[in-house]
PDB file of C-alpha atoms in Angstrom:
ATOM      1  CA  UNK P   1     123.216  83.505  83.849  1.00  0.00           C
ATOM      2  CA  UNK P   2     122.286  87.379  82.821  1.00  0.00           C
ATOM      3  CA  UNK P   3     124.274  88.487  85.391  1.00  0.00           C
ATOM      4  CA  UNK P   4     127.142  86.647  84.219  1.00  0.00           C
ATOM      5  CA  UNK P   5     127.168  87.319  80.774  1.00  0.00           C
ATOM      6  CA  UNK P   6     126.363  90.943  81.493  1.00  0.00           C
ATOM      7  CA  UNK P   7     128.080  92.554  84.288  1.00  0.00           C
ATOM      8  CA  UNK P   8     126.885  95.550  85.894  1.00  0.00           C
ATOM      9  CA  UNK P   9     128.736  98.716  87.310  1.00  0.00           C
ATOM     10  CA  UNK P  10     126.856  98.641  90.753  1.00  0.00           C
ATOM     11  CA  UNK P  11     128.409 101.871  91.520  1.00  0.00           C
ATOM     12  CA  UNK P  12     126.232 103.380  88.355  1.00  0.00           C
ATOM     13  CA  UNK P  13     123.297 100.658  88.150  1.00  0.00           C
ATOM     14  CA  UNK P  14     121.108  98.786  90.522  1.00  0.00           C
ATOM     15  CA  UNK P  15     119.288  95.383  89.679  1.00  0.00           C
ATOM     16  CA  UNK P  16     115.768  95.353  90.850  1.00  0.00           C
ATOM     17  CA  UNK P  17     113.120  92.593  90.568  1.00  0.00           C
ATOM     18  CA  UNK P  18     109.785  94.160  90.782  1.00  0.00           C
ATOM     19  CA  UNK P  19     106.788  91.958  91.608  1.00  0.00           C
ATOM     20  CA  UNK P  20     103.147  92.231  90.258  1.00  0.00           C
ATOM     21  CA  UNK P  21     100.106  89.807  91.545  1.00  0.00           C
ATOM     22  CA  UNK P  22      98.364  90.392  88.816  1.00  0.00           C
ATOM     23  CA  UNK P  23      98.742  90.430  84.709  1.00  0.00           C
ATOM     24  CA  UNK P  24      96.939  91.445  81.938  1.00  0.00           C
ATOM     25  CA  UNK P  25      95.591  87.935  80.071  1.00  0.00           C
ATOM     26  CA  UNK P  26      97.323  85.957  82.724  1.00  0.00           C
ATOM     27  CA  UNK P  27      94.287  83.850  84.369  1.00  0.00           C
ATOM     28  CA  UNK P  28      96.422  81.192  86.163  1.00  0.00           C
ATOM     29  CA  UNK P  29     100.209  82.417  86.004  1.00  0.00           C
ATOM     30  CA  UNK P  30     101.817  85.729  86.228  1.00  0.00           C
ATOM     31  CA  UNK P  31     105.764  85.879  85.978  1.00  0.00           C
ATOM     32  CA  UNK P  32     107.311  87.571  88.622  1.00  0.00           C
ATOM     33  CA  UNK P  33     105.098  86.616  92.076  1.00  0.00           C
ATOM     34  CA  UNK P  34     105.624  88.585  95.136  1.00  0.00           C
ATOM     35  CA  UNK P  35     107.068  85.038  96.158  1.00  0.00           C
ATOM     36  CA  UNK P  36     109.322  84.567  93.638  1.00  0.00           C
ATOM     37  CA  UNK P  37     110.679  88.046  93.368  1.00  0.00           C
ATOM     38  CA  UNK P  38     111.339  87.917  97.417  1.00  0.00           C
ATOM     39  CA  UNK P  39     113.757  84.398  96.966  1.00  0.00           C
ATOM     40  CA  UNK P  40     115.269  85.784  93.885  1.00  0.00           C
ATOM     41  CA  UNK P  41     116.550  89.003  95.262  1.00  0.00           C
ATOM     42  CA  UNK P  42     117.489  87.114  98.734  1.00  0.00           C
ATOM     43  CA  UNK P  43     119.419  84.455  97.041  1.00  0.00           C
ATOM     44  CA  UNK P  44     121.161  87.097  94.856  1.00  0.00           C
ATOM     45  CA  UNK P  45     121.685  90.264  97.112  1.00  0.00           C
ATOM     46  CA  UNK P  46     125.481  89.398  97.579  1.00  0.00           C
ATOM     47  CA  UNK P  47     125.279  90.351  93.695  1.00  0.00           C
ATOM     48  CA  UNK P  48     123.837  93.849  93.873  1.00  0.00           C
ATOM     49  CA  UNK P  49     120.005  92.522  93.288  1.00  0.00           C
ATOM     50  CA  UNK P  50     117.454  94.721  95.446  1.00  0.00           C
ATOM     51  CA  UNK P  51     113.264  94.143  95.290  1.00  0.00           C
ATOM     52  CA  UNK P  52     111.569  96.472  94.293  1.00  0.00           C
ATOM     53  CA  UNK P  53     107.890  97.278  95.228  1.00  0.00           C
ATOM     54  CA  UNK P  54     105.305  99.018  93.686  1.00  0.00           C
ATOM     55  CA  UNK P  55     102.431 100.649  95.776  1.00  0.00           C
ATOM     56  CA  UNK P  56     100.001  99.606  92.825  1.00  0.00           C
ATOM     57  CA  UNK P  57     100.779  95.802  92.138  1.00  0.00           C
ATOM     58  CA  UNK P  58      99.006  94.629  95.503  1.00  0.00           C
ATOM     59  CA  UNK P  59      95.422  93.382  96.387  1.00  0.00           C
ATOM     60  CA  UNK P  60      93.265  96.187  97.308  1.00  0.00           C
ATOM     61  CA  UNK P  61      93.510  95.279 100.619  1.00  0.00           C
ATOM     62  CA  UNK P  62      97.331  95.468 100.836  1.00  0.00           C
ATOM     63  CA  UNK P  63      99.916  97.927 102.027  1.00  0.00           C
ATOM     64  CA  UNK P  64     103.487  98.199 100.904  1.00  0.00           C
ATOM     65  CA  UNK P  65     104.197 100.005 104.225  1.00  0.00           C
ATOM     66  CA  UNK P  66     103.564  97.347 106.034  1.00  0.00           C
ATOM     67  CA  UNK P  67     105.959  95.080 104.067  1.00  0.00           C
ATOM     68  CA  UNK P  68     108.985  97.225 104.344  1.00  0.00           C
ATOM     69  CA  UNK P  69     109.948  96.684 108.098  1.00  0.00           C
ATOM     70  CA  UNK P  70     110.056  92.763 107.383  1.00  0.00           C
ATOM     71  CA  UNK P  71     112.488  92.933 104.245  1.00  0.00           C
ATOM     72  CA  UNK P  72     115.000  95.131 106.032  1.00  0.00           C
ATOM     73  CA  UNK P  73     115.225  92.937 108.719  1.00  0.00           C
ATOM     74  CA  UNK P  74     116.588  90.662 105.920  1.00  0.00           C
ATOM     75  CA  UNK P  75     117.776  93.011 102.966  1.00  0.00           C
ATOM     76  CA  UNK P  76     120.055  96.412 103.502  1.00  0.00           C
ATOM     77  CA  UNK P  77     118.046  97.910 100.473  1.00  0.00           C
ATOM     78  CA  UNK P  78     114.862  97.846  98.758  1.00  0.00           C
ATOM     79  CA  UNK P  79     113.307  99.503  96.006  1.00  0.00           C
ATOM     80  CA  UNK P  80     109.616 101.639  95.596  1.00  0.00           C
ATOM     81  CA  UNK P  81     107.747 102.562  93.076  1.00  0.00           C
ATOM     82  CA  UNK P  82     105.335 105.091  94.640  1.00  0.00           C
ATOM     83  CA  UNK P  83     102.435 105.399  92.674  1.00  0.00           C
ATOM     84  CA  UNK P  84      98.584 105.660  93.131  1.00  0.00           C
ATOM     85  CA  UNK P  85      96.642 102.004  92.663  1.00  0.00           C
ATOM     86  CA  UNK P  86      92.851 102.151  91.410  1.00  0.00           C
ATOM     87  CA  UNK P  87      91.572  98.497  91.750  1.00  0.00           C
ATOM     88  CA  UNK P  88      93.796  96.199  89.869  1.00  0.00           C
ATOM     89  CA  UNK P  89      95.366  99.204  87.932  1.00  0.00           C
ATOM     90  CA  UNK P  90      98.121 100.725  89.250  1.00  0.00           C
ATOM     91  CA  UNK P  91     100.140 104.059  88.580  1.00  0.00           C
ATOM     92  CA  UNK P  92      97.902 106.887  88.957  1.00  0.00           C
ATOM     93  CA  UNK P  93      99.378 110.006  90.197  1.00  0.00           C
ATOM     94  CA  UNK P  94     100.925 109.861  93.470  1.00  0.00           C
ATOM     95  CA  UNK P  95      98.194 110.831  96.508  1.00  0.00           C
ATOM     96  CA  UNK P  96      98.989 112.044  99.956  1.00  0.00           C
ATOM     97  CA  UNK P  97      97.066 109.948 101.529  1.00  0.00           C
ATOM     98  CA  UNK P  98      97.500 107.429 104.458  1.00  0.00           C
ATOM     99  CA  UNK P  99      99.672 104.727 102.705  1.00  0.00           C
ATOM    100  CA  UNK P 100     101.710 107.115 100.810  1.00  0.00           C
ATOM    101  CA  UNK P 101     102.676 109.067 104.399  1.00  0.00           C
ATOM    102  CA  UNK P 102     102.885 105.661 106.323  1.00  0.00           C
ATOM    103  CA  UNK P 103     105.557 104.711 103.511  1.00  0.00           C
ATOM    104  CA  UNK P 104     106.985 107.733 104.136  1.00  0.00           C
ATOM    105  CA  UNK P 105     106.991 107.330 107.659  1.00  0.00           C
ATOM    106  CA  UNK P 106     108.662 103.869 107.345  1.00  0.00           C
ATOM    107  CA  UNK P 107     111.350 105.196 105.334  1.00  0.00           C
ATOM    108  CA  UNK P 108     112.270 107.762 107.561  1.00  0.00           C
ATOM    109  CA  UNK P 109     112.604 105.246 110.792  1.00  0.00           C
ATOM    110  CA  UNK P 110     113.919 102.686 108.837  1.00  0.00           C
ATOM    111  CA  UNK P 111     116.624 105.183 107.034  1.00  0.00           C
ATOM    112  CA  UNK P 112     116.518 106.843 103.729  1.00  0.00           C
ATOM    113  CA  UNK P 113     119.655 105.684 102.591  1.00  0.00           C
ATOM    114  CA  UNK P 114     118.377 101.883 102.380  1.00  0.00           C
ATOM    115  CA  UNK P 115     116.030 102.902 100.123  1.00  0.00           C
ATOM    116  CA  UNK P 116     115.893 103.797  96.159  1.00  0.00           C
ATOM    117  CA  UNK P 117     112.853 105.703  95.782  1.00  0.00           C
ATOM    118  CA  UNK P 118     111.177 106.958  92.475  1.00  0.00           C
ATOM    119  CA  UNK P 119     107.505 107.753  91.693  1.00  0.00           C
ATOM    120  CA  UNK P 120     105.564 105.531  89.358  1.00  0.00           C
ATOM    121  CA  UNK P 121     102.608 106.879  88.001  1.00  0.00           C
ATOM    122  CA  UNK P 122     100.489 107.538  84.785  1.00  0.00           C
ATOM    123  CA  UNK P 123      96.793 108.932  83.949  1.00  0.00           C
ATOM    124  CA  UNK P 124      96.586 109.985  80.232  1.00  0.00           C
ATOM    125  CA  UNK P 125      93.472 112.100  80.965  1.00  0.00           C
ATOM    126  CA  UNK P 126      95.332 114.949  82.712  1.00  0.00           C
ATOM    127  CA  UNK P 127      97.795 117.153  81.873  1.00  0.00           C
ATOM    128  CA  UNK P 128     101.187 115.080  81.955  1.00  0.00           C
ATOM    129  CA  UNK P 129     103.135 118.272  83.309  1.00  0.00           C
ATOM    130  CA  UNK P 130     100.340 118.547  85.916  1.00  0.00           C
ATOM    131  CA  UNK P 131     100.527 115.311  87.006  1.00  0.00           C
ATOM    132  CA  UNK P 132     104.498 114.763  87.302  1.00  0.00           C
ATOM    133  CA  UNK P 133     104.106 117.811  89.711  1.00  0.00           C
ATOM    134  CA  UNK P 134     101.060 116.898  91.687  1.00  0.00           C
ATOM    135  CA  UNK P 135     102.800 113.839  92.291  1.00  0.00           C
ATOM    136  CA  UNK P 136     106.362 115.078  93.141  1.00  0.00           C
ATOM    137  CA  UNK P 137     104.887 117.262  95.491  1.00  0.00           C
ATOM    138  CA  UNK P 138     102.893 114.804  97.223  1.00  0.00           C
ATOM    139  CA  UNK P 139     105.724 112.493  97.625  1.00  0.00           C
ATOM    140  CA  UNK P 140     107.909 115.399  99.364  1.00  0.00           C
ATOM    141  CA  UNK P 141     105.255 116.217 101.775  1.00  0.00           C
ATOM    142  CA  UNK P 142     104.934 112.670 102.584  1.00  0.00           C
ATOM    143  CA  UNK P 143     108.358 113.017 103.535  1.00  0.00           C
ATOM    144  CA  UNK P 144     108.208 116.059 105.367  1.00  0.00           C
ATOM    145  CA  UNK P 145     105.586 115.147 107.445  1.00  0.00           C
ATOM    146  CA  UNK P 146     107.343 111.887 108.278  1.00  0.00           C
ATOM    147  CA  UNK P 147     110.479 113.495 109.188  1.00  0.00           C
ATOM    148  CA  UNK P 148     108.011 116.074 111.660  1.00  0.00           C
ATOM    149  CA  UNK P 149     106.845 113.004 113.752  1.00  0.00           C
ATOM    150  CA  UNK P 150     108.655 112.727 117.292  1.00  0.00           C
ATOM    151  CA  UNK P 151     110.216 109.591 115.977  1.00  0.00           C
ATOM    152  CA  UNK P 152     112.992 109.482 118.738  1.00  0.00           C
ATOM    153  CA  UNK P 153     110.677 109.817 121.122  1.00  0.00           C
ATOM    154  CA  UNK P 154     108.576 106.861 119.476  1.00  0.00           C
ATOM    155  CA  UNK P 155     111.183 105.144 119.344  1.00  0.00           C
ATOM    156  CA  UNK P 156     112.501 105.196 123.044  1.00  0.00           C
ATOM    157  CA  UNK P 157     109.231 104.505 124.117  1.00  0.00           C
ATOM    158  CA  UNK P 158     108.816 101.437 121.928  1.00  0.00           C
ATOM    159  CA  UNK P 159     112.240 100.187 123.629  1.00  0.00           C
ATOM    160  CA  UNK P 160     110.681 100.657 126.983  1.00  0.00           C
ATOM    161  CA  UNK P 161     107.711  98.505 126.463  1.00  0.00           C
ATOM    162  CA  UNK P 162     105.563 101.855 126.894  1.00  0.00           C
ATOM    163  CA  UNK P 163     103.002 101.206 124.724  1.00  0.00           C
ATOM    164  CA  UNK P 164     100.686 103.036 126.133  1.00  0.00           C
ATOM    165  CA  UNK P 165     102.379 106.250 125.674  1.00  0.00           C
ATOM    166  CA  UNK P 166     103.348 105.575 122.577  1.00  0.00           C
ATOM    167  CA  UNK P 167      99.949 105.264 121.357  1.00  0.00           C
ATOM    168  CA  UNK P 168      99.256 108.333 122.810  1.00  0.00           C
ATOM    169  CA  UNK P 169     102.124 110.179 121.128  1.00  0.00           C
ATOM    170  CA  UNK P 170     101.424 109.142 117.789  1.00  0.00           C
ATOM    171  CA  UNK P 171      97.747 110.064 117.976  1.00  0.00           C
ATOM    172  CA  UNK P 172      98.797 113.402 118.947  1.00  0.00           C
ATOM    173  CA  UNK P 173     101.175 114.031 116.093  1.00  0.00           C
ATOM    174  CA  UNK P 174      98.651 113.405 113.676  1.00  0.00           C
ATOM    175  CA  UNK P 175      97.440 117.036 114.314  1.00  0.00           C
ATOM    176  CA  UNK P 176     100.602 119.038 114.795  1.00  0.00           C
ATOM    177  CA  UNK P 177     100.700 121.760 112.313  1.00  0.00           C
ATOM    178  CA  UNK P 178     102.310 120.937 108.813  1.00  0.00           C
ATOM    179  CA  UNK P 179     100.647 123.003 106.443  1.00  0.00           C
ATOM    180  CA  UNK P 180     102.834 125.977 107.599  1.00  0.00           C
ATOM    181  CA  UNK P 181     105.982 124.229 107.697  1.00  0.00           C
ATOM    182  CA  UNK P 182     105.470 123.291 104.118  1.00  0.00           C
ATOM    183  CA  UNK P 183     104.705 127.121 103.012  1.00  0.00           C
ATOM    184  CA  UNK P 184     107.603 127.160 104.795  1.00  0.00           C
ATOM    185  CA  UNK P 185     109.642 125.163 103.122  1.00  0.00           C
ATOM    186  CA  UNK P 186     108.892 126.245  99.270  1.00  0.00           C
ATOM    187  CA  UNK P 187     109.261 129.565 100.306  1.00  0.00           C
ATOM    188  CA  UNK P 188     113.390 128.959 101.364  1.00  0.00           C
ATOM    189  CA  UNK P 189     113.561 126.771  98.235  1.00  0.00           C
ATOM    190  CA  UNK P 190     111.859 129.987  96.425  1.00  0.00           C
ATOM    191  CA  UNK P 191     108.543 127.532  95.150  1.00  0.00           C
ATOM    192  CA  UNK P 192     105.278 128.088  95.444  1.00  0.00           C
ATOM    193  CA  UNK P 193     103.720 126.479  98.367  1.00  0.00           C
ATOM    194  CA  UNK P 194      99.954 126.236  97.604  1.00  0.00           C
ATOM    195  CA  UNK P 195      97.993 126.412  94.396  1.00  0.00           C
ATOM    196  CA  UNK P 196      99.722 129.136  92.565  1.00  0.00           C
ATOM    197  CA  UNK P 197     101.866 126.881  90.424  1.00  0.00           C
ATOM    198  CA  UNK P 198      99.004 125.609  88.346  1.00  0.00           C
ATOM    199  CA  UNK P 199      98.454 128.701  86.647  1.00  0.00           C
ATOM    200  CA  UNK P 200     101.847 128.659  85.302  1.00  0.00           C
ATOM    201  CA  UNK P 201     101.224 124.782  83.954  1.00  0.00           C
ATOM    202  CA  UNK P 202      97.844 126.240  82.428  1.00  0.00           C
ATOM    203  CA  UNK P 203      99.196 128.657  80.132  1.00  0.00           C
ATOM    204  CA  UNK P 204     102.163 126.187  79.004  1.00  0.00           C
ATOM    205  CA  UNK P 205      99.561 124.067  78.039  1.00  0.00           C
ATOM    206  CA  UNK P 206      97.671 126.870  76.500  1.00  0.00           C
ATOM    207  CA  UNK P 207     100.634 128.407  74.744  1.00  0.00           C
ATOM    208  CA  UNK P 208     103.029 125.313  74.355  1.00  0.00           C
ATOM    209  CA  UNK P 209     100.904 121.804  74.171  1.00  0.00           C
ATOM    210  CA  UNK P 210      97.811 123.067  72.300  1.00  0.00           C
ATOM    211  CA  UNK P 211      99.756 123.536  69.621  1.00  0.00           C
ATOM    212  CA  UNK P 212     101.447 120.475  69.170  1.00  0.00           C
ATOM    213  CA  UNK P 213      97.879 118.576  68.563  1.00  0.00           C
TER     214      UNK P 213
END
């Protein structure tokens, strides 16, 4: 019925559903289940609707990543919100840690272009600035370093029933340099590669924020 009464330019605007196990005051109900929001966007993807996951609105115990390779076998898009969960709260600034780099890496073998990505995250007692850039950063080296794994090779080995070597291989990558390719990287796109942007955030905050208190 919304989508009747109001259209959408799918060119210009895409229609997520975005599930969350969990609500605030909700003991025995929360709207939008993981189950529901699965059927929903199935039964309506002919009509632009893509699921959207967020990285925070799981158990503890659950991965995103390991969701996305069973809705594209389905779905030609989904949706992320990549943020940083803490318990039952979600939306912390974006880590690069092991789920947020085997997203990453799922992305990149699955195809960036079935994905809309954007980074979901809050935490009121840093700098705001700070954080969008901590996180932004994070999220591209997740990204490089998935797009530095010898995924063709992974892949023609997983066609070949060599397990065994595949293992192997993807042990292996997880120390190939990176750090240096990043430096790398900034340097080209004339950003600073380590630390050294901070200081600049500092004395915005210093000059700029402080005085808006």
């Amino acid at each position: 019925t919304v989508l009747k009464e109001h259209p959408l330019d799918q060119k210009k605007t895409v229609m997520t559903v975005e599930a969350k196990l969990f609500g605030i005051g909700a003991e025995t109900y929360t709207p939008g289940s993981g189950e529901f929001c699965l059927k929903y966007a199935s039964e309506n993807k002919k009509k632009g609707v893509v699921v959207l996951m967020d990285t925070g609105h799981y158990h503890p115990t659950e991965v995103v990543s390991d969701k996305v390779s069973s809705i594209l076998a389905f779905d030609d898009k989904m949706a992320l919100h990549v943020s940083r969960p803490v318990r039952w709260d979600s939306d912390h600034v974006v880590s690069f840690d092991d789920e947020t780099r085997e997203l990453a890496r799922e992305i990149v073998r699955c195809g960036a272009d079935r994905f809309y990505i954007s980074l979901d995250y809050f935490d009121a007692s840093i700098n705001r600035i700070a954080a969008w850039v901590i996180g932004a950063r994070n999220a591209r080296k997740a990204l490089l370093w998935a797009l530095l794994q010898p995924n063709d090779e992974l892949r023609a080995l997983q066609d070949e029933g060599d397990f065994t070597q595949r293992l192997m291989l993807m042990e292996e990558a997880k120390t190939l340099p990176f750090t240096d390719i990043w430096n790398e990287l900034c340097e080209r796109e004339d950003m600073p590669g380590n630390e050294e942007w901070f200081a600049e955030v500092a004395e915005y905050e210093n000059e700029v924020l402080s005085a808006r208190k």
